[in-house]
PDB file of C-alpha atoms in Angstrom:
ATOM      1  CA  UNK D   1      82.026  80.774 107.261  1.00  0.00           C
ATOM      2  CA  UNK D   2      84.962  83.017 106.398  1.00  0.00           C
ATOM      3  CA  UNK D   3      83.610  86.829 105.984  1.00  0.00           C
ATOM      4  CA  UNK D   4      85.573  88.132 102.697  1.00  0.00           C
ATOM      5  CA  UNK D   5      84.618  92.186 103.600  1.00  0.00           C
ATOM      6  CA  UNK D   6      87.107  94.763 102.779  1.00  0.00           C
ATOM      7  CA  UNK D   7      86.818  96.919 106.065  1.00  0.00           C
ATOM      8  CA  UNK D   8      89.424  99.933 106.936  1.00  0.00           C
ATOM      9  CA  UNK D   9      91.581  97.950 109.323  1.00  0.00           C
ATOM     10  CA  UNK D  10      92.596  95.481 106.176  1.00  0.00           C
ATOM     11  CA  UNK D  11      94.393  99.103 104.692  1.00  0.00           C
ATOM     12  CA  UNK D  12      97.288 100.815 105.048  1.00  0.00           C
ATOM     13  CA  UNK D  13      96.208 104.481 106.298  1.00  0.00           C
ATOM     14  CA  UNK D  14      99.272 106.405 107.458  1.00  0.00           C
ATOM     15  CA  UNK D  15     102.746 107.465 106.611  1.00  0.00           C
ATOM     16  CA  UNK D  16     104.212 105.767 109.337  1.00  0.00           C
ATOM     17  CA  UNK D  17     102.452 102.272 107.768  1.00  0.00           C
ATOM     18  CA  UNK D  18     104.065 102.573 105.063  1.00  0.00           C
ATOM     19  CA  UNK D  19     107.323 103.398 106.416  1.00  0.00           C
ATOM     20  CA  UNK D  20     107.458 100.903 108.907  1.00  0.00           C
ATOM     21  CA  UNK D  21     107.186  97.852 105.622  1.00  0.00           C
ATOM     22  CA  UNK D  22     109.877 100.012 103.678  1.00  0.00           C
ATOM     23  CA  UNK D  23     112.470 100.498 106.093  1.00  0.00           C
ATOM     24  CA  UNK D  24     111.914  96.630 107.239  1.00  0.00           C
ATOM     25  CA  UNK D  25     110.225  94.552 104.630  1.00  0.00           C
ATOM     26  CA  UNK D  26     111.304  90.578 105.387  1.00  0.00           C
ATOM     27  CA  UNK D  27     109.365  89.030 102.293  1.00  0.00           C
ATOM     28  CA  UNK D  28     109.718  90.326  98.513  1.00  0.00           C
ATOM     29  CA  UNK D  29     108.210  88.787  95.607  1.00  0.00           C
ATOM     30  CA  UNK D  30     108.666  90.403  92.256  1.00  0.00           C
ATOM     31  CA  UNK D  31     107.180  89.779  89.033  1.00  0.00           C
ATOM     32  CA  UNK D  32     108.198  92.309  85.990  1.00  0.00           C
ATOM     33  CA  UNK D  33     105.817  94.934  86.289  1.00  0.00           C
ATOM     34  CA  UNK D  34     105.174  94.600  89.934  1.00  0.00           C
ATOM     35  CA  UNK D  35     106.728  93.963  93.644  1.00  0.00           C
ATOM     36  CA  UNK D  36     105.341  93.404  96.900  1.00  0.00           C
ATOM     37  CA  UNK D  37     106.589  94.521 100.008  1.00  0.00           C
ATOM     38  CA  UNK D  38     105.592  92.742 103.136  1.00  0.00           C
ATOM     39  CA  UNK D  39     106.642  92.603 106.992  1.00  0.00           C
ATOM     40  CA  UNK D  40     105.115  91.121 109.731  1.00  0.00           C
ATOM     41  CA  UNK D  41     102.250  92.419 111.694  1.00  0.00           C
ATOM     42  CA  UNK D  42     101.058  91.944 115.439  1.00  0.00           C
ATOM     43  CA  UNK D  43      97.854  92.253 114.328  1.00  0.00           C
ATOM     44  CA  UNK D  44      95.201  88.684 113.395  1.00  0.00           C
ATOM     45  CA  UNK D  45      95.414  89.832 109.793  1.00  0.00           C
ATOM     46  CA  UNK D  46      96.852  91.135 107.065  1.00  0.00           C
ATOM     47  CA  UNK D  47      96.949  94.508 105.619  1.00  0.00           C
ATOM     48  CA  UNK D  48      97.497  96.191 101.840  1.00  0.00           C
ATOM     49  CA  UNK D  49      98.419  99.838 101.000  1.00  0.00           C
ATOM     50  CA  UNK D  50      99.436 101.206  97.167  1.00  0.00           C
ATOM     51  CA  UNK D  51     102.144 102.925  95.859  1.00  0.00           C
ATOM     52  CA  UNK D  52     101.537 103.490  92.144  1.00  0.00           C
ATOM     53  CA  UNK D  53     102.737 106.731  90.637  1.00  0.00           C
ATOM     54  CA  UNK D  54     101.851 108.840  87.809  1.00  0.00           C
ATOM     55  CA  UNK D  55     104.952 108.264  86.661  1.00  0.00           C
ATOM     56  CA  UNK D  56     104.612 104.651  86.052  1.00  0.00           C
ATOM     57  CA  UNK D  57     100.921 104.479  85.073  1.00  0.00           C
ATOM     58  CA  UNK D  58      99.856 107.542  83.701  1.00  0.00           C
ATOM     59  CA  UNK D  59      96.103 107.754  83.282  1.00  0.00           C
ATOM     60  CA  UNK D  60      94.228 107.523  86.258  1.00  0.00           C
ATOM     61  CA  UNK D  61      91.417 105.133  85.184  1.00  0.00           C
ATOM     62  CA  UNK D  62      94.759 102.425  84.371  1.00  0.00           C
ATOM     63  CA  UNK D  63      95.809 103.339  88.070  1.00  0.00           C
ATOM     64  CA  UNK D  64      92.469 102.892  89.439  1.00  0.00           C
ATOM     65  CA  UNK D  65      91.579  99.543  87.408  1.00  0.00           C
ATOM     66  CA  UNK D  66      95.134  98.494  88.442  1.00  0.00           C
ATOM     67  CA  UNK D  67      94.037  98.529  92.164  1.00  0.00           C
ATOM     68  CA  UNK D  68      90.659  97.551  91.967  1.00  0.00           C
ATOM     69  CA  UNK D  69      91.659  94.380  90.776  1.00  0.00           C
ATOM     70  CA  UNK D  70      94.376  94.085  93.094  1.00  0.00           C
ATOM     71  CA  UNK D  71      92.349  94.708  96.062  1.00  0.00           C
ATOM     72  CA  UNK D  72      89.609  92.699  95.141  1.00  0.00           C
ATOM     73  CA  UNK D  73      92.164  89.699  94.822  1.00  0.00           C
ATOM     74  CA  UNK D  74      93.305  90.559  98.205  1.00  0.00           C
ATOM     75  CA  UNK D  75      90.105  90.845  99.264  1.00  0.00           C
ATOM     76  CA  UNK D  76      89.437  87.073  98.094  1.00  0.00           C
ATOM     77  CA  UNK D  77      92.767  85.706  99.582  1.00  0.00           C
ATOM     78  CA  UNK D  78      93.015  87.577 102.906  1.00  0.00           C
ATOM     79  CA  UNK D  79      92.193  84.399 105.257  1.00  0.00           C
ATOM     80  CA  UNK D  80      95.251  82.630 103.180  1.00  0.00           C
ATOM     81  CA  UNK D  81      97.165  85.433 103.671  1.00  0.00           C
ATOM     82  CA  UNK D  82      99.985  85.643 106.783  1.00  0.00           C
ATOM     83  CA  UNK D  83      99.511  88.280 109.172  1.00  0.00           C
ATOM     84  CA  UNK D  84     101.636  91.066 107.164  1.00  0.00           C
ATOM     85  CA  UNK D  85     101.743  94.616 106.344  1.00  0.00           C
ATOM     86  CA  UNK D  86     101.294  94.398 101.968  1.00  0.00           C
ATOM     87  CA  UNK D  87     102.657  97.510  99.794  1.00  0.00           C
ATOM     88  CA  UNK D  88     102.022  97.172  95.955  1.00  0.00           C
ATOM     89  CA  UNK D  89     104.757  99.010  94.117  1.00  0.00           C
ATOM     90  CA  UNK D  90     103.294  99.433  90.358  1.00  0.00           C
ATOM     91  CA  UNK D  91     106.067  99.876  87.997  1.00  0.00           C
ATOM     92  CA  UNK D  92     105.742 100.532  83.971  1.00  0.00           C
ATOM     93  CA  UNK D  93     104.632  98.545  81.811  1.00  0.00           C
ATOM     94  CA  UNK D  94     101.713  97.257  84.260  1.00  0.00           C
ATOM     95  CA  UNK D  95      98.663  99.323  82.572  1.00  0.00           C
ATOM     96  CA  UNK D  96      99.528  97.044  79.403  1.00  0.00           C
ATOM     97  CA  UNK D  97      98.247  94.333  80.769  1.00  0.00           C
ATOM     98  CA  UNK D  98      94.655  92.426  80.360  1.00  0.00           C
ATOM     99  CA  UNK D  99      92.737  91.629  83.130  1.00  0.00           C
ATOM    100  CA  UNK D 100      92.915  88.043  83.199  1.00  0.00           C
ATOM    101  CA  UNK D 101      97.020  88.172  82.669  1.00  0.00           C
ATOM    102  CA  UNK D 102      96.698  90.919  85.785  1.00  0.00           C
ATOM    103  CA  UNK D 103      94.756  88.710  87.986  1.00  0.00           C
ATOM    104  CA  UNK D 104      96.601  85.260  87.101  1.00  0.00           C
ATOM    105  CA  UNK D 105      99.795  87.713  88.091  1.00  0.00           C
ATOM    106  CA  UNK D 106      98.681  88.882  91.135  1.00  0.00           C
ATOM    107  CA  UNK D 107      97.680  84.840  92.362  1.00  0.00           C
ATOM    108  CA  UNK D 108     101.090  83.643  91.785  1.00  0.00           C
ATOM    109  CA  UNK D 109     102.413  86.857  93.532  1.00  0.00           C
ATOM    110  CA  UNK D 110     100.339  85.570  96.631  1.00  0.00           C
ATOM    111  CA  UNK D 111     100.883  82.220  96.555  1.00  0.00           C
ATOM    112  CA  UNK D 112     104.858  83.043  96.634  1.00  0.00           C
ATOM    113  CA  UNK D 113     104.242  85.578  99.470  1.00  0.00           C
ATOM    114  CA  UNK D 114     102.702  82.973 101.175  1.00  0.00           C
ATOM    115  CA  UNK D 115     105.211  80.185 100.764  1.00  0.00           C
ATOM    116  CA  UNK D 116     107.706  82.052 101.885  1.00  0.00           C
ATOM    117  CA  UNK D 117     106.236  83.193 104.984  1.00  0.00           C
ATOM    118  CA  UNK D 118     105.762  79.935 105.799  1.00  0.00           C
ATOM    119  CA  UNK D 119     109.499  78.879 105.053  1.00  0.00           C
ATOM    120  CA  UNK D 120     110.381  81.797 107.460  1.00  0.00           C
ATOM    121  CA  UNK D 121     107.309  80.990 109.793  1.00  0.00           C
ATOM    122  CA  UNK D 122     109.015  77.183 109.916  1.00  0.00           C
ATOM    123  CA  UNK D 123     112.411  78.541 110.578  1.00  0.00           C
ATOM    124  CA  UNK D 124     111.590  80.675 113.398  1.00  0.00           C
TER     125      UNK D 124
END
């Protein structure tokens, strides 16, 4: 039975993390309010870190609601997942909207991020 836990080694913890999935992200998906960068991992799963500014989202409880239901999605999907390094890059316009428009978002995000690497996984 698959274990659907949301340990440390499923985040994103350093600088260098996040560096290494902007300076070489391979897979982008992008819906409106949102993108995801990804780029392959040698690790057996993947991994998710947050960039989501004050800027963007201004009030904190938006930011944190934002990524709690983000994560817990990931949580959820991380066994369908490909073995990738995951940023979340908020942009405006992304507080505005309801949960269930949020979390129908954020499936077709991974089912996208998942064809693709599987397009690139087939080409390889």
């Amino acid at each position: 039975m698959a274990e659907f836990e949301y340990p440390r080694q499923l985040r994103l913890l350093t600088g260098g993390d996040f560096k290494r999935v902007f300076d070489k992200a391979v897979f982008k998906v992008s819906e409106q309010p949102l993108l995801i960068l990804s780029s392959p991992n040698n690790l057996e799963h993947p991994r998710i870190g947050f960039v989501i500014s004050k800027k963007n989202i201004r009030r904190a409880v938006k930011r944190n609601r934002v990524r709690r239901i983000i994560r817990e999605s990931f949580r959820l999907h991380q066994h369908q997942l490909p073995n990738v390094d995951i940023v979340i890059l908020a942009r405006r316009g992304l507080d505005q909207l309801e949960n269930p428009e949020l979390h129908k978002m954020i499936e077709r995000c991974w089912s996208r991020l998942i064809k693709k690497a599987q397009k690139a996984h087939r080409n390889s």
